Coordinates of C-alpha atoms in Angstrom, one line a residue:
M91 CA -32.8 -40.0 -69.7
S92 CA -31.7 -43.3 -71.5
S93 CA -28.6 -42.9 -70.1
R94 CA -29.8 -42.4 -66.5
K95 CA -32.0 -45.6 -67.1
G96 CA -29.2 -47.6 -68.1
Q97 CA -27.1 -46.3 -65.4
K98 CA -30.1 -47.7 -63.0
D99 CA -30.6 -51.1 -64.9
A100 CA -26.3 -51.8 -64.5
A101 CA -26.8 -50.9 -60.8
R102 CA -29.9 -53.3 -60.4
M103 CA -27.7 -56.2 -62.4
V104 CA -25.0 -55.4 -59.9
R105 CA -27.0 -55.5 -56.8
Q106 CA -28.7 -58.8 -57.9
Q107 CA -25.4 -60.4 -58.8
L108 CA -24.0 -59.5 -55.2
A109 CA -27.3 -60.8 -54.1
R110 CA -26.8 -63.9 -55.7
E111 CA -23.0 -64.2 -54.6
Q112 CA -24.1 -63.8 -51.1
R113 CA -26.9 -66.5 -51.3
R114 CA -24.2 -68.8 -53.0
R115 CA -21.7 -68.0 -50.0
R116 CA -24.4 -68.4 -47.5
T117 CA -25.4 -71.8 -48.8
I118 CA -21.7 -73.1 -49.1
W119 CA -20.8 -72.4 -45.9
T120 CA -24.3 -73.6 -44.4
T121 CA -23.3 -76.9 -46.3
I122 CA -20.0 -77.0 -44.8
A123 CA -21.3 -76.7 -41.5
A124 CA -23.8 -79.5 -41.7
V125 CA -21.1 -81.6 -43.2
L126 CA -19.0 -80.8 -40.0
V127 CA -21.8 -81.4 -37.7
L128 CA -22.3 -84.9 -39.4
L129 CA -18.6 -85.8 -38.9
I130 CA -18.5 -85.0 -35.5
A131 CA -21.7 -86.6 -34.8
G132 CA -20.1 -89.6 -36.8
G133 CA -17.0 -89.5 -35.0
I134 CA -18.8 -89.2 -31.6
G135 CA -21.2 -91.9 -32.3
W136 CA -18.4 -94.4 -33.7
A137 CA -16.3 -93.8 -30.7
V138 CA -19.3 -94.4 -28.4
Y139 CA -20.2 -97.9 -30.4
S140 CA -16.5 -98.9 -30.0
S141 CA -16.5 -98.2 -26.6
Q142 CA -20.0 -100.2 -26.0
K143 CA -18.6 -103.0 -28.3
S144 CA -15.5 -103.5 -26.2
T145 CA -16.6 -102.9 -23.0
S146 CA -20.1 -104.2 -22.8
F147 CA -20.3 -107.6 -22.2
T148 CA -20.9 -109.7 -19.2
A149 CA -18.2 -112.0 -17.8
P150 CA -18.9 -115.1 -15.9
P151 CA -17.7 -115.8 -12.4
G152 CA -14.1 -117.0 -12.2
A153 CA -13.0 -114.8 -15.0
N154 CA -9.6 -112.8 -14.6
D155 CA -9.7 -108.9 -14.0
A156 CA -9.6 -108.5 -17.7
G157 CA -12.6 -110.9 -18.4
S158 CA -10.7 -112.6 -21.0
G159 CA -10.4 -115.7 -19.6
I160 CA -11.4 -118.3 -16.8
V161 CA -8.9 -118.7 -13.9
E162 CA -7.8 -122.3 -12.2
G163 CA -5.5 -122.4 -9.5
T164 CA -3.4 -119.8 -7.6
G165 CA -0.1 -120.6 -8.4
K166 CA 2.6 -117.9 -9.1
V167 CA 3.1 -119.0 -12.9
T168 CA 0.5 -118.2 -14.9
I169 CA -0.1 -120.5 -18.1
D170 CA -2.5 -118.6 -20.6
L171 CA -4.0 -121.4 -22.9
Y172 CA -6.0 -120.4 -26.0
E173 CA -8.3 -122.9 -27.6
D174 CA -11.5 -123.2 -29.9
Y175 CA -13.6 -126.0 -29.0
Q176 CA -13.7 -127.0 -32.7
C177 CA -10.2 -127.0 -33.1
P178 CA -8.9 -130.7 -33.4
A179 CA -5.6 -129.7 -32.6
C180 CA -6.9 -128.6 -29.2
R181 CA -8.5 -131.6 -28.6
Q182 CA -5.3 -133.6 -29.1
F183 CA -3.5 -131.3 -26.8
Q184 CA -6.2 -131.8 -24.1
E185 CA -6.1 -135.6 -24.6
T186 CA -2.2 -135.4 -24.3
S187 CA -1.5 -132.4 -21.7
G188 CA -4.7 -131.5 -20.0
A189 CA -3.8 -134.1 -17.2
T190 CA -0.5 -131.9 -16.5
L191 CA -2.1 -128.8 -16.4
K192 CA -4.5 -130.1 -13.9
Q193 CA -1.4 -131.3 -11.9
L194 CA 0.4 -128.1 -12.1
V195 CA -2.6 -126.5 -10.4
S196 CA -3.5 -128.9 -8.1
E197 CA 0.5 -128.9 -7.0
G198 CA 0.3 -125.1 -6.8
K199 CA 3.0 -124.5 -9.2
A200 CA 0.7 -122.5 -11.7
K201 CA -2.6 -121.2 -12.3
V202 CA -4.2 -121.6 -15.9
V203 CA -6.0 -119.0 -17.7
F204 CA -8.5 -120.6 -20.2
H205 CA -9.3 -118.2 -22.8
P206 CA -12.3 -120.0 -25.3
V207 CA -11.8 -118.1 -28.2
A208 CA -13.9 -118.4 -31.3
F209 CA -11.8 -118.3 -34.4
L210 CA -13.2 -121.1 -36.1
N211 CA -16.9 -120.1 -36.9
R212 CA -16.3 -120.2 -40.6
F213 CA -15.8 -124.1 -40.0
S214 CA -19.4 -124.7 -38.7
T215 CA -22.9 -123.7 -40.4
T216 CA -24.3 -122.7 -36.9
E217 CA -21.2 -120.5 -35.6
Y218 CA -20.4 -123.3 -33.1
S219 CA -17.3 -122.0 -32.0
T220 CA -19.1 -119.2 -30.4
R221 CA -22.3 -120.9 -28.9
S222 CA -19.8 -123.6 -27.2
S223 CA -17.6 -120.7 -25.9
A224 CA -20.9 -118.9 -24.5
A225 CA -22.1 -122.1 -23.4
S226 CA -18.5 -122.6 -21.4
G227 CA -19.5 -119.2 -19.7
C228 CA -22.4 -120.5 -18.4
A229 CA -20.8 -123.6 -17.2
A230 CA -18.2 -121.5 -15.1
K231 CA -21.5 -119.8 -13.6
G232 CA -22.6 -123.2 -12.4
G233 CA -18.9 -124.1 -11.0
K234 CA -18.4 -126.6 -13.8
F235 CA -16.3 -124.7 -16.5
S236 CA -13.3 -127.6 -16.2
E237 CA -15.9 -130.6 -16.5
F238 CA -17.8 -129.2 -19.0
T239 CA -14.3 -128.3 -21.3
D240 CA -13.5 -131.9 -20.8
Q241 CA -16.7 -132.9 -22.2
L242 CA -16.5 -130.4 -24.9
F243 CA -13.6 -131.5 -26.1
A244 CA -14.4 -135.3 -25.8
R245 CA -17.5 -134.5 -27.8
Q246 CA -16.2 -132.4 -30.4
P247 CA -18.0 -132.5 -33.7
P248 CA -16.4 -132.5 -37.2
E249 CA -15.1 -129.3 -38.9
N250 CA -17.4 -128.2 -41.7
S251 CA -20.6 -129.4 -39.7
A252 CA -23.1 -127.5 -37.7
G253 CA -21.6 -128.8 -34.4
L254 CA -23.4 -129.7 -31.4
S255 CA -27.2 -128.0 -31.0
N256 CA -28.0 -126.2 -28.0
D257 CA -29.9 -128.9 -26.8
E258 CA -27.0 -131.2 -26.7
L259 CA -24.9 -128.5 -25.0
I260 CA -27.8 -128.4 -22.4
D261 CA -27.3 -132.2 -22.1
I262 CA -23.6 -132.0 -21.6
G263 CA -24.2 -129.5 -18.8
A264 CA -26.8 -131.4 -17.3
G265 CA -24.6 -134.8 -17.3
V266 CA -21.8 -132.6 -15.5
G267 CA -23.9 -131.7 -12.8
L268 CA -25.0 -128.0 -13.6
N269 CA -28.7 -127.3 -12.7
R270 CA -30.4 -128.2 -16.3
D271 CA -33.1 -125.0 -16.1
D272 CA -30.5 -122.7 -15.4
F273 CA -27.9 -123.7 -17.9
A274 CA -30.6 -124.2 -20.4
S275 CA -31.7 -120.8 -20.1
C276 CA -28.1 -119.2 -20.0
V277 CA -27.4 -121.1 -23.0
Q278 CA -30.6 -120.2 -25.0
D279 CA -30.4 -116.6 -24.0
G280 CA -26.9 -116.3 -25.3
T281 CA -26.0 -114.6 -22.1
Y282 CA -22.1 -115.0 -22.9
R283 CA -21.9 -114.3 -26.4
S284 CA -20.6 -111.0 -25.7
W285 CA -18.2 -112.3 -23.4
T286 CA -16.9 -114.8 -26.2
E287 CA -16.6 -111.9 -28.4
H288 CA -14.4 -110.2 -25.9
V289 CA -12.4 -113.1 -24.9
T290 CA -11.6 -113.5 -28.6
D291 CA -10.8 -110.0 -29.3
E292 CA -8.5 -109.8 -26.6
A293 CA -6.4 -112.7 -27.6
S294 CA -5.9 -111.5 -31.2
K295 CA -4.8 -108.0 -29.7
A296 CA -2.3 -110.4 -27.6
G297 CA -0.8 -111.5 -31.1
V298 CA -2.7 -115.2 -30.9
T299 CA -3.5 -116.1 -34.3
G300 CA -4.0 -119.9 -33.8
T301 CA -5.3 -122.5 -31.6
P302 CA -3.8 -124.0 -29.3
T303 CA -1.9 -121.2 -28.2
I304 CA 0.2 -121.7 -24.6
K305 CA 1.9 -118.8 -23.1
V306 CA 3.8 -119.2 -19.7
N307 CA 4.1 -116.0 -17.9
G308 CA 3.3 -114.4 -21.2
R309 CA 5.8 -116.3 -23.3
D310 CA 4.9 -118.9 -26.2
V311 CA 5.6 -122.7 -25.4
E312 CA 6.6 -124.3 -28.4
D313 CA 6.9 -127.9 -26.5
R314 CA 3.5 -128.6 -25.5
S315 CA 3.9 -132.3 -24.4
P316 CA 3.7 -132.6 -20.7
E317 CA 7.4 -132.7 -20.1
G318 CA 7.6 -129.4 -22.1
L319 CA 4.6 -127.8 -19.8
R320 CA 6.6 -129.0 -16.6
A321 CA 9.9 -127.7 -18.0
A322 CA 8.7 -124.4 -18.9
V323 CA 6.6 -123.8 -15.5
E324 CA 9.7 -124.8 -13.8
A325 CA 11.8 -122.4 -15.4
A326 CA 9.6 -119.6 -15.0
G327 CA 9.0 -120.3 -11.3
K328 CA 12.6 -119.7 -10.5

């Protein structure tokens, strides 16, 4: 009798052990399935976020097809100009060769694609590079991009400062002929901040690591003097 009871107890213990093992396996597979679902969802979410991050921007009128710069002129030679409004070397370049760029455009020899990047935010306490670039998009919307750009460089604030305030940017815009109310709304709303981010990202993808960077038909120009620019455009136009 005790032998039979012992057999029943042993069988019960085996069944309980098998049941525990089955529950453990179900728990493991349920956990694996949950982790896979989270990984897949996370991957999809990141893909959607990355896609939106790179494409959800509003480019101002006058931008090229890629939305990475403002185009001036229609010449067959393309000059890509990457500048940061907070960059002292960019201001120097504009003072030295800015008029030559305008002449090349007016002569029909080149078109200039101006890429207002925001590389130097670390040298401002208010992200001035981003704010000024976004404001230039507002100026492009009002048809005064070149005039606004010239004034931003003429009134360039020192590095490691707050930079020009939004009110000062608005005053500059109104001073070059932009409608104050429309321009102010655009600046204050940050309408083109996402565009500035896109311009900066695209510049980095193109291998631009500093400003000013000048490319003629995709090739870097080392001689940034008026003579050097004309020589590069003449050579590219042959």
